[in-house]
Coordinates of C-alpha atoms and ligand atoms in Angstrom, one line a residue:
M1 CA 1.5 22.8 -15.4
K2 CA -1.2 20.2 -15.8
R3 CA -3.1 19.3 -12.7
T4 CA -4.0 15.8 -11.8
Q5 CA -7.6 14.8 -11.4
S6 CA -7.4 14.5 -7.7
Q7 CA -5.8 18.0 -7.4
E8 CA -8.6 19.2 -9.5
S9 CA -11.3 17.7 -7.4
R10 CA -9.6 18.9 -4.1
A11 CA -9.5 22.4 -5.5
Q12 CA -13.2 22.2 -6.3
R13 CA -14.1 20.8 -2.9
E14 CA -12.2 23.7 -1.3
R15 CA -14.7 26.1 -2.9
I16 CA -17.6 24.4 -1.0
T17 CA -18.5 24.8 2.7
L18 CA -21.4 23.1 4.3
E19 CA -22.8 24.4 7.6
Q20 CA -25.2 22.5 9.7
L21 CA -27.5 25.2 11.1
S22 CA -29.8 23.1 13.3
T23 CA -29.1 20.0 15.3
V24 CA -32.8 19.2 15.3
D25 CA -33.8 16.2 13.2
P26 CA -36.1 17.4 10.4
L27 CA -38.5 14.6 11.3
G28 CA -38.4 15.5 15.0
S29 CA -41.6 17.4 14.7
L30 CA -43.4 14.7 12.7
A31 CA -45.0 13.0 15.7
D32 CA -46.4 16.3 17.2
D33 CA -47.6 17.5 13.8
V34 CA -49.3 14.2 13.0
R35 CA -51.0 14.0 16.4
T36 CA -52.3 17.6 16.0
G37 CA -53.3 17.2 12.4
L38 CA -55.2 14.0 12.9
A39 CA -57.1 15.4 15.9
A40 CA -58.3 18.4 13.7
R41 CA -61.5 18.4 11.7
P42 CA -61.1 18.0 8.8
K43 CA -58.0 15.9 9.5
S44 CA -54.9 17.3 8.0
L45 CA -51.1 16.6 7.5
P46 CA -48.4 19.2 6.9
P47 CA -47.0 19.1 3.3
K48 CA -43.4 19.3 4.3
Y49 CA -43.3 15.6 5.1
F50 CA -43.9 14.6 1.5
Y51 CA -40.3 15.1 0.7
D52 CA -38.4 12.0 1.8
E53 CA -36.2 10.3 -0.9
T54 CA -39.2 8.8 -2.7
G55 CA -41.3 12.0 -2.4
S56 CA -38.5 14.2 -3.7
W57 CA -38.0 11.9 -6.6
L58 CA -41.8 11.8 -7.3
F59 CA -41.9 15.6 -7.2
E60 CA -39.0 15.8 -9.8
E61 CA -41.0 13.4 -12.0
I62 CA -44.2 15.5 -11.6
C63 CA -42.2 18.5 -12.9
K64 CA -41.6 16.6 -16.1
T65 CA -45.3 15.8 -16.8
P66 CA -47.0 17.8 -19.5
E67 CA -49.7 18.9 -17.1
Y68 CA -47.4 20.4 -14.4
Y69 CA -46.6 23.7 -16.1
L70 CA -45.2 25.5 -13.0
T71 CA -41.6 24.4 -13.1
R72 CA -41.0 24.8 -16.8
T73 CA -42.8 28.1 -16.9
E74 CA -40.8 29.5 -14.0
D75 CA -37.6 28.1 -15.5
A76 CA -38.2 29.8 -18.8
L77 CA -39.2 33.1 -17.1
L78 CA -36.1 33.1 -15.0
A79 CA -33.9 32.5 -18.1
E80 CA -35.5 35.6 -19.6
V81 CA -35.2 37.9 -16.6
A82 CA -32.0 36.7 -14.9
D83 CA -29.9 39.4 -16.5
A84 CA -32.3 42.2 -15.5
V85 CA -32.4 40.8 -11.9
I86 CA -28.6 40.6 -11.6
E87 CA -28.2 44.1 -13.1
A88 CA -30.7 45.6 -10.7
V89 CA -29.3 43.9 -7.6
R90 CA -25.6 43.2 -8.3
P91 CA -25.5 40.8 -5.3
S92 CA -22.4 39.6 -3.6
R93 CA -24.3 36.6 -2.3
I94 CA -27.3 34.6 -3.6
L95 CA -29.1 32.8 -0.8
E96 CA -31.7 30.2 -2.0
L97 CA -34.3 28.9 0.4
G98 CA -35.3 25.3 -0.3
S99 CA -32.7 25.0 -3.0
G100 CA -33.2 21.3 -3.8
S101 CA -31.3 20.4 -6.9
S102 CA -30.5 24.1 -7.6
R103 CA -31.4 23.5 -11.2
K104 CA -33.0 26.9 -12.0
T105 CA -30.3 28.8 -10.2
G106 CA -28.0 28.2 -13.2
H107 CA -29.7 31.1 -15.1
L108 CA -28.8 33.6 -12.3
L109 CA -25.2 32.3 -12.1
R110 CA -24.7 32.6 -15.8
A111 CA -26.1 36.2 -15.6
C112 CA -23.6 36.8 -12.8
E113 CA -20.8 35.5 -15.0
N114 CA -21.8 37.7 -18.0
Q115 CA -21.9 40.8 -15.8
R116 CA -18.7 40.1 -13.9
C117 CA -20.7 40.0 -10.7
L118 CA -19.1 37.0 -9.1
A119 CA -21.5 36.3 -6.2
R120 CA -21.1 33.4 -3.7
Y121 CA -24.0 31.0 -3.8
E122 CA -25.7 30.0 -0.5
P123 CA -28.1 27.1 -1.0
F124 CA -30.3 26.3 2.0
D125 CA -32.1 23.0 2.3
V126 CA -33.0 20.2 4.7
C127 CA -31.1 17.5 2.8
S128 CA -27.3 17.6 3.1
E129 CA -26.7 15.0 0.4
M130 CA -28.7 17.0 -2.1
L131 CA -26.8 20.1 -1.1
Q132 CA -23.4 18.5 -1.5
H133 CA -24.4 17.0 -4.8
A134 CA -25.7 20.3 -6.2
A135 CA -22.7 22.2 -4.9
E136 CA -20.2 19.9 -6.6
R137 CA -22.1 20.1 -9.9
L138 CA -22.1 23.9 -9.7
V139 CA -18.5 24.5 -8.8
N140 CA -17.7 22.1 -11.6
E141 CA -19.7 24.1 -14.1
H142 CA -18.5 27.6 -12.9
G143 CA -14.8 27.8 -12.3
W144 CA -15.2 31.1 -10.3
L145 CA -17.9 30.0 -8.0
N146 CA -17.8 29.5 -4.2
V147 CA -20.7 27.7 -2.5
D148 CA -21.6 28.1 1.2
A149 CA -24.4 25.6 1.8
F150 CA -26.7 25.6 4.9
V151 CA -28.4 22.5 6.2
G152 CA -31.5 23.3 8.1
D153 CA -35.2 24.1 8.1
Y154 CA -35.8 27.6 6.7
L155 CA -38.9 28.0 8.8
H156 CA -36.9 27.7 12.0
D157 CA -33.2 28.3 11.4
L158 CA -33.3 31.5 9.3
Q159 CA -32.2 33.6 12.3
R160 CA -28.9 31.7 12.3
I161 CA -27.6 32.8 8.9
G162 CA -25.2 35.7 9.3
N163 CA -26.0 39.0 7.8
G164 CA -23.0 41.0 6.6
E165 CA -22.5 44.3 4.8
E166 CA -22.6 42.7 1.4
T167 CA -25.7 42.7 -0.8
R168 CA -27.6 39.5 -0.6
L169 CA -30.2 38.3 -3.1
V170 CA -32.6 35.9 -1.5
L171 CA -34.5 33.4 -3.7
F172 CA -37.6 31.5 -2.8
L173 CA -38.8 29.9 -6.0
G174 CA -41.3 27.3 -7.2
S175 CA -44.3 28.9 -5.6
T176 CA -43.5 27.0 -2.4
I177 CA -44.9 30.1 -0.5
G178 CA -48.3 28.9 -1.9
N179 CA -48.2 26.0 0.6
F180 CA -48.5 28.5 3.5
A181 CA -51.8 29.9 4.7
D182 CA -52.1 33.7 4.8
D183 CA -50.8 34.1 8.4
E184 CA -48.0 31.6 7.9
A185 CA -46.8 33.4 4.8
A186 CA -46.9 36.7 6.6
A187 CA -44.9 35.2 9.6
F188 CA -42.4 33.6 7.2
L189 CA -41.9 36.9 5.3
R190 CA -41.4 38.9 8.5
A191 CA -38.9 36.4 9.7
L192 CA -37.0 36.7 6.4
R193 CA -37.3 40.5 6.5
S194 CA -35.7 40.5 10.0
V195 CA -32.5 38.8 8.7
M196 CA -32.2 41.0 5.6
G197 CA -30.4 44.3 5.4
G198 CA -31.9 47.3 3.7
G199 CA -29.9 46.8 0.5
D200 CA -30.8 43.1 0.2
R201 CA -33.4 41.9 -2.3
F202 CA -35.9 39.1 -2.4
L203 CA -36.9 37.2 -5.6
L204 CA -40.1 35.2 -5.1
G205 CA -41.7 32.7 -7.5
L206 CA -45.6 32.6 -7.5
D207 CA -48.1 30.5 -9.4
R208 CA -51.0 32.6 -10.7
V209 CA -54.8 32.2 -10.8
K210 CA -55.8 30.9 -14.1
D211 CA -58.3 28.7 -16.0
T212 CA -59.6 26.1 -13.5
R213 CA -59.1 23.2 -15.9
V214 CA -55.4 24.0 -16.3
L215 CA -55.0 24.1 -12.5
H216 CA -57.0 20.9 -12.0
A217 CA -54.9 19.0 -14.6
A218 CA -51.6 20.1 -13.1
Y219 CA -52.6 18.4 -9.8
N220 CA -54.3 15.4 -11.4
D221 CA -51.7 14.3 -14.0
A222 CA -52.7 11.4 -16.2
A223 CA -49.7 9.3 -15.2
G224 CA -50.8 9.3 -11.6
L225 CA -47.6 10.8 -10.2
T226 CA -49.3 13.4 -8.1
A227 CA -51.5 10.7 -6.6
A228 CA -48.4 8.6 -5.7
F229 CA -46.8 11.7 -4.3
N230 CA -49.8 12.4 -2.2
R231 CA -50.0 8.9 -0.8
N232 CA -46.3 8.8 -0.1
V233 CA -46.9 10.8 3.0
L234 CA -48.7 7.8 4.4
H235 CA -45.6 5.6 3.7
V236 CA -43.5 8.3 5.6
I237 CA -45.8 8.0 8.6
N238 CA -45.7 4.2 8.5
R239 CA -42.0 4.1 8.4
E240 CA -41.2 6.9 10.9
L241 CA -44.0 6.5 13.4
D242 CA -44.7 2.8 13.1
G243 CA -48.0 3.5 11.4
G244 CA -50.4 1.1 9.8
F245 CA -51.8 3.2 6.9
R246 CA -52.8 1.1 3.9
P247 CA -52.1 3.7 1.2
Q248 CA -54.3 2.0 -1.4
S249 CA -57.3 2.5 0.8
F250 CA -57.0 6.3 0.4
A251 CA -57.9 8.1 -2.8
H252 CA -56.0 11.1 -4.2
R253 CA -58.2 14.1 -4.7
A254 CA -57.1 17.6 -5.8
I255 CA -59.6 20.4 -6.4
Y256 CA -59.4 24.1 -7.1
N257 CA -61.2 26.1 -4.4
E258 CA -62.1 29.2 -6.4
S259 CA -63.2 31.3 -3.4
E260 CA -59.9 30.6 -1.6
A261 CA -57.9 30.7 -4.8
R262 CA -56.1 27.6 -3.9
I263 CA -55.6 23.9 -4.9
E264 CA -56.6 21.7 -2.0
M265 CA -55.2 18.2 -2.0
Y266 CA -56.8 15.5 0.0
L267 CA -56.5 11.8 0.7
D268 CA -60.1 10.4 1.1
A269 CA -60.6 7.2 3.1
L270 CA -62.2 4.7 0.7
E271 CA -63.7 2.7 3.5
A272 CA -64.3 3.1 7.3
Q273 CA -61.1 2.0 9.1
R274 CA -58.9 2.3 12.2
V275 CA -55.3 3.1 11.6
P276 CA -52.8 2.2 14.3
I277 CA -49.9 4.6 14.8
G278 CA -47.5 2.9 17.1
A279 CA -45.2 5.8 18.0
L280 CA -48.3 7.8 19.1
S281 CA -49.8 4.8 21.0
T282 CA -53.1 5.5 19.3
Q283 CA -55.5 4.3 16.6
V284 CA -57.1 6.9 14.3
A285 CA -60.6 6.2 13.1
F286 CA -61.7 7.2 9.5
A287 CA -65.3 7.2 8.3
E288 CA -65.9 6.0 4.8
G289 CA -65.2 8.9 2.4
E290 CA -63.6 11.0 5.2
P291 CA -61.2 13.6 3.7
M292 CA -57.7 14.4 5.0
L293 CA -56.2 17.6 3.8
T294 CA -52.5 17.1 2.8
E295 CA -51.6 20.3 1.0
I296 CA -52.9 23.7 0.0
S297 CA -51.2 25.4 -3.0
R298 CA -52.3 29.0 -3.3
K299 CA -52.7 30.7 -6.6
F300 CA -52.0 34.5 -6.8
T301 CA -53.0 37.6 -8.5
P302 CA -50.9 40.8 -8.8
A303 CA -53.2 42.3 -6.0
S304 CA -52.9 39.3 -3.7
I305 CA -49.1 39.3 -4.2
Q306 CA -48.9 42.9 -3.2
S307 CA -50.9 42.5 -0.1
M308 CA -49.1 39.3 1.0
L309 CA -45.7 41.1 0.5
G310 CA -47.0 44.2 2.4
R311 CA -48.1 42.1 5.4
G312 CA -44.6 40.6 5.4
G313 CA -42.8 43.9 5.4
F314 CA -41.8 44.0 1.7
V315 CA -42.7 46.1 -1.4
A316 CA -42.5 44.8 -4.9
E317 CA -39.9 46.6 -7.0
Q318 CA -40.3 44.7 -10.3
H319 CA -42.9 42.2 -11.3
F320 CA -42.0 39.8 -14.1
E321 CA -44.7 37.5 -15.6
S322 CA -44.6 34.8 -18.3
A323 CA -46.4 35.8 -21.5
D324 CA -49.3 33.5 -20.7
R325 CA -49.4 35.0 -17.2
Y326 CA -49.2 31.5 -15.7
F327 CA -46.4 32.4 -13.4
S328 CA -44.8 35.5 -11.7
L329 CA -41.3 36.3 -10.4
V330 CA -41.4 39.3 -8.1
L331 CA -38.3 41.2 -7.0
A332 CA -39.0 42.8 -3.7
R333 CA -37.2 45.0 -1.1
P334 CA -37.7 45.5 2.6
A335 CA -40.5 48.1 2.9
D336 CA -38.7 50.4 5.3
A337 CA -35.5 50.5 3.4
P338 CA -34.5 53.2 0.8
Ligands
AVJ1 C1 -43.4 22.3 -4.6 C2 -45.1 23.2 -3.2 C3 -44.7 24.2 -5.3 O1 -47.7 23.2 -4.6 O2 -47.4 22.8 -6.8 C4 -46.9 19.4 -6.7 C5 -46.0 20.7 -4.6 N1 -48.0 19.3 -4.9 N2 -48.0 18.7 -6.9 C6 -47.1 22.7 -5.6 C7 -46.9 19.8 -5.4 C8 -48.7 18.6 -5.9 C9 -45.7 22.0 -5.3 N3 -44.8 22.9 -4.6

């Protein structure tokens, strides 16, 4: 019997669940974070506030620039190794932290299909619209797939995802872990470790140390998208905290700090100015040329990956790298598990 279109879409919707893990507003911590960051020297802002609707769109556009090799290199590598990963882990569930549009996940789902390892997909993100959209696309593409989506902040709400007997593969892709300082990365990994069972596995994407010119270009694209992405955080503050930033009076600057092995992204004040922030009942003074750190993006070596994982309670089981060694995918297991 032929099913009508509405029966079809209902059947698809029934394969999707969406659970709100936190009741806290993702922007709830913005005021405190901005107050703290702007009182620090150098002034700084946390990178997680880049990603409002405009910022998420700008990031997607950055990924398409010729200079920003990260996304396409990781995507190609994942396509290459997905079968090996699924064969090694044979997961019942695939949990993806910061899943966004879930575009790269398709490689793993196809590998699952090929190997008759029909895992449930658990995308985890702050944006429920993005999750709903991605889930609908995926159940549409994969007739066998069930999606259990989680809305929350993976830095705070990890403890609330259940941990059953089934094997879970946890994904953290895109080298997002590079945004965390050493101690933050260790704390995040330990928190993740604590919700994982001994048989669970962790697949982590990491950008590698490479020629400084290649790194520099990736964060200073010719089209100016990274500059717009950087300044977008000022628009977010203006909107959410009744701020008076004039984004055009700040210059985008991204440099590779070789001794720290990280990109540092700044907004430099082009002139001396006082910026009112209504919701904080304050004015923030900037000297001419004063830098404000908006993001670090760490670059890794096999040795720094090992030591970071070790501090977080993991050991690398398999290390996959692209032929140009621009990017790594590391399959890790809890250190104290068999
Ligand atoms: C999404 C955090 C991996 O650090 O490369 C892109 C964000 N910043 N261009 C990165 C970003 C500037 C990106 N991550």
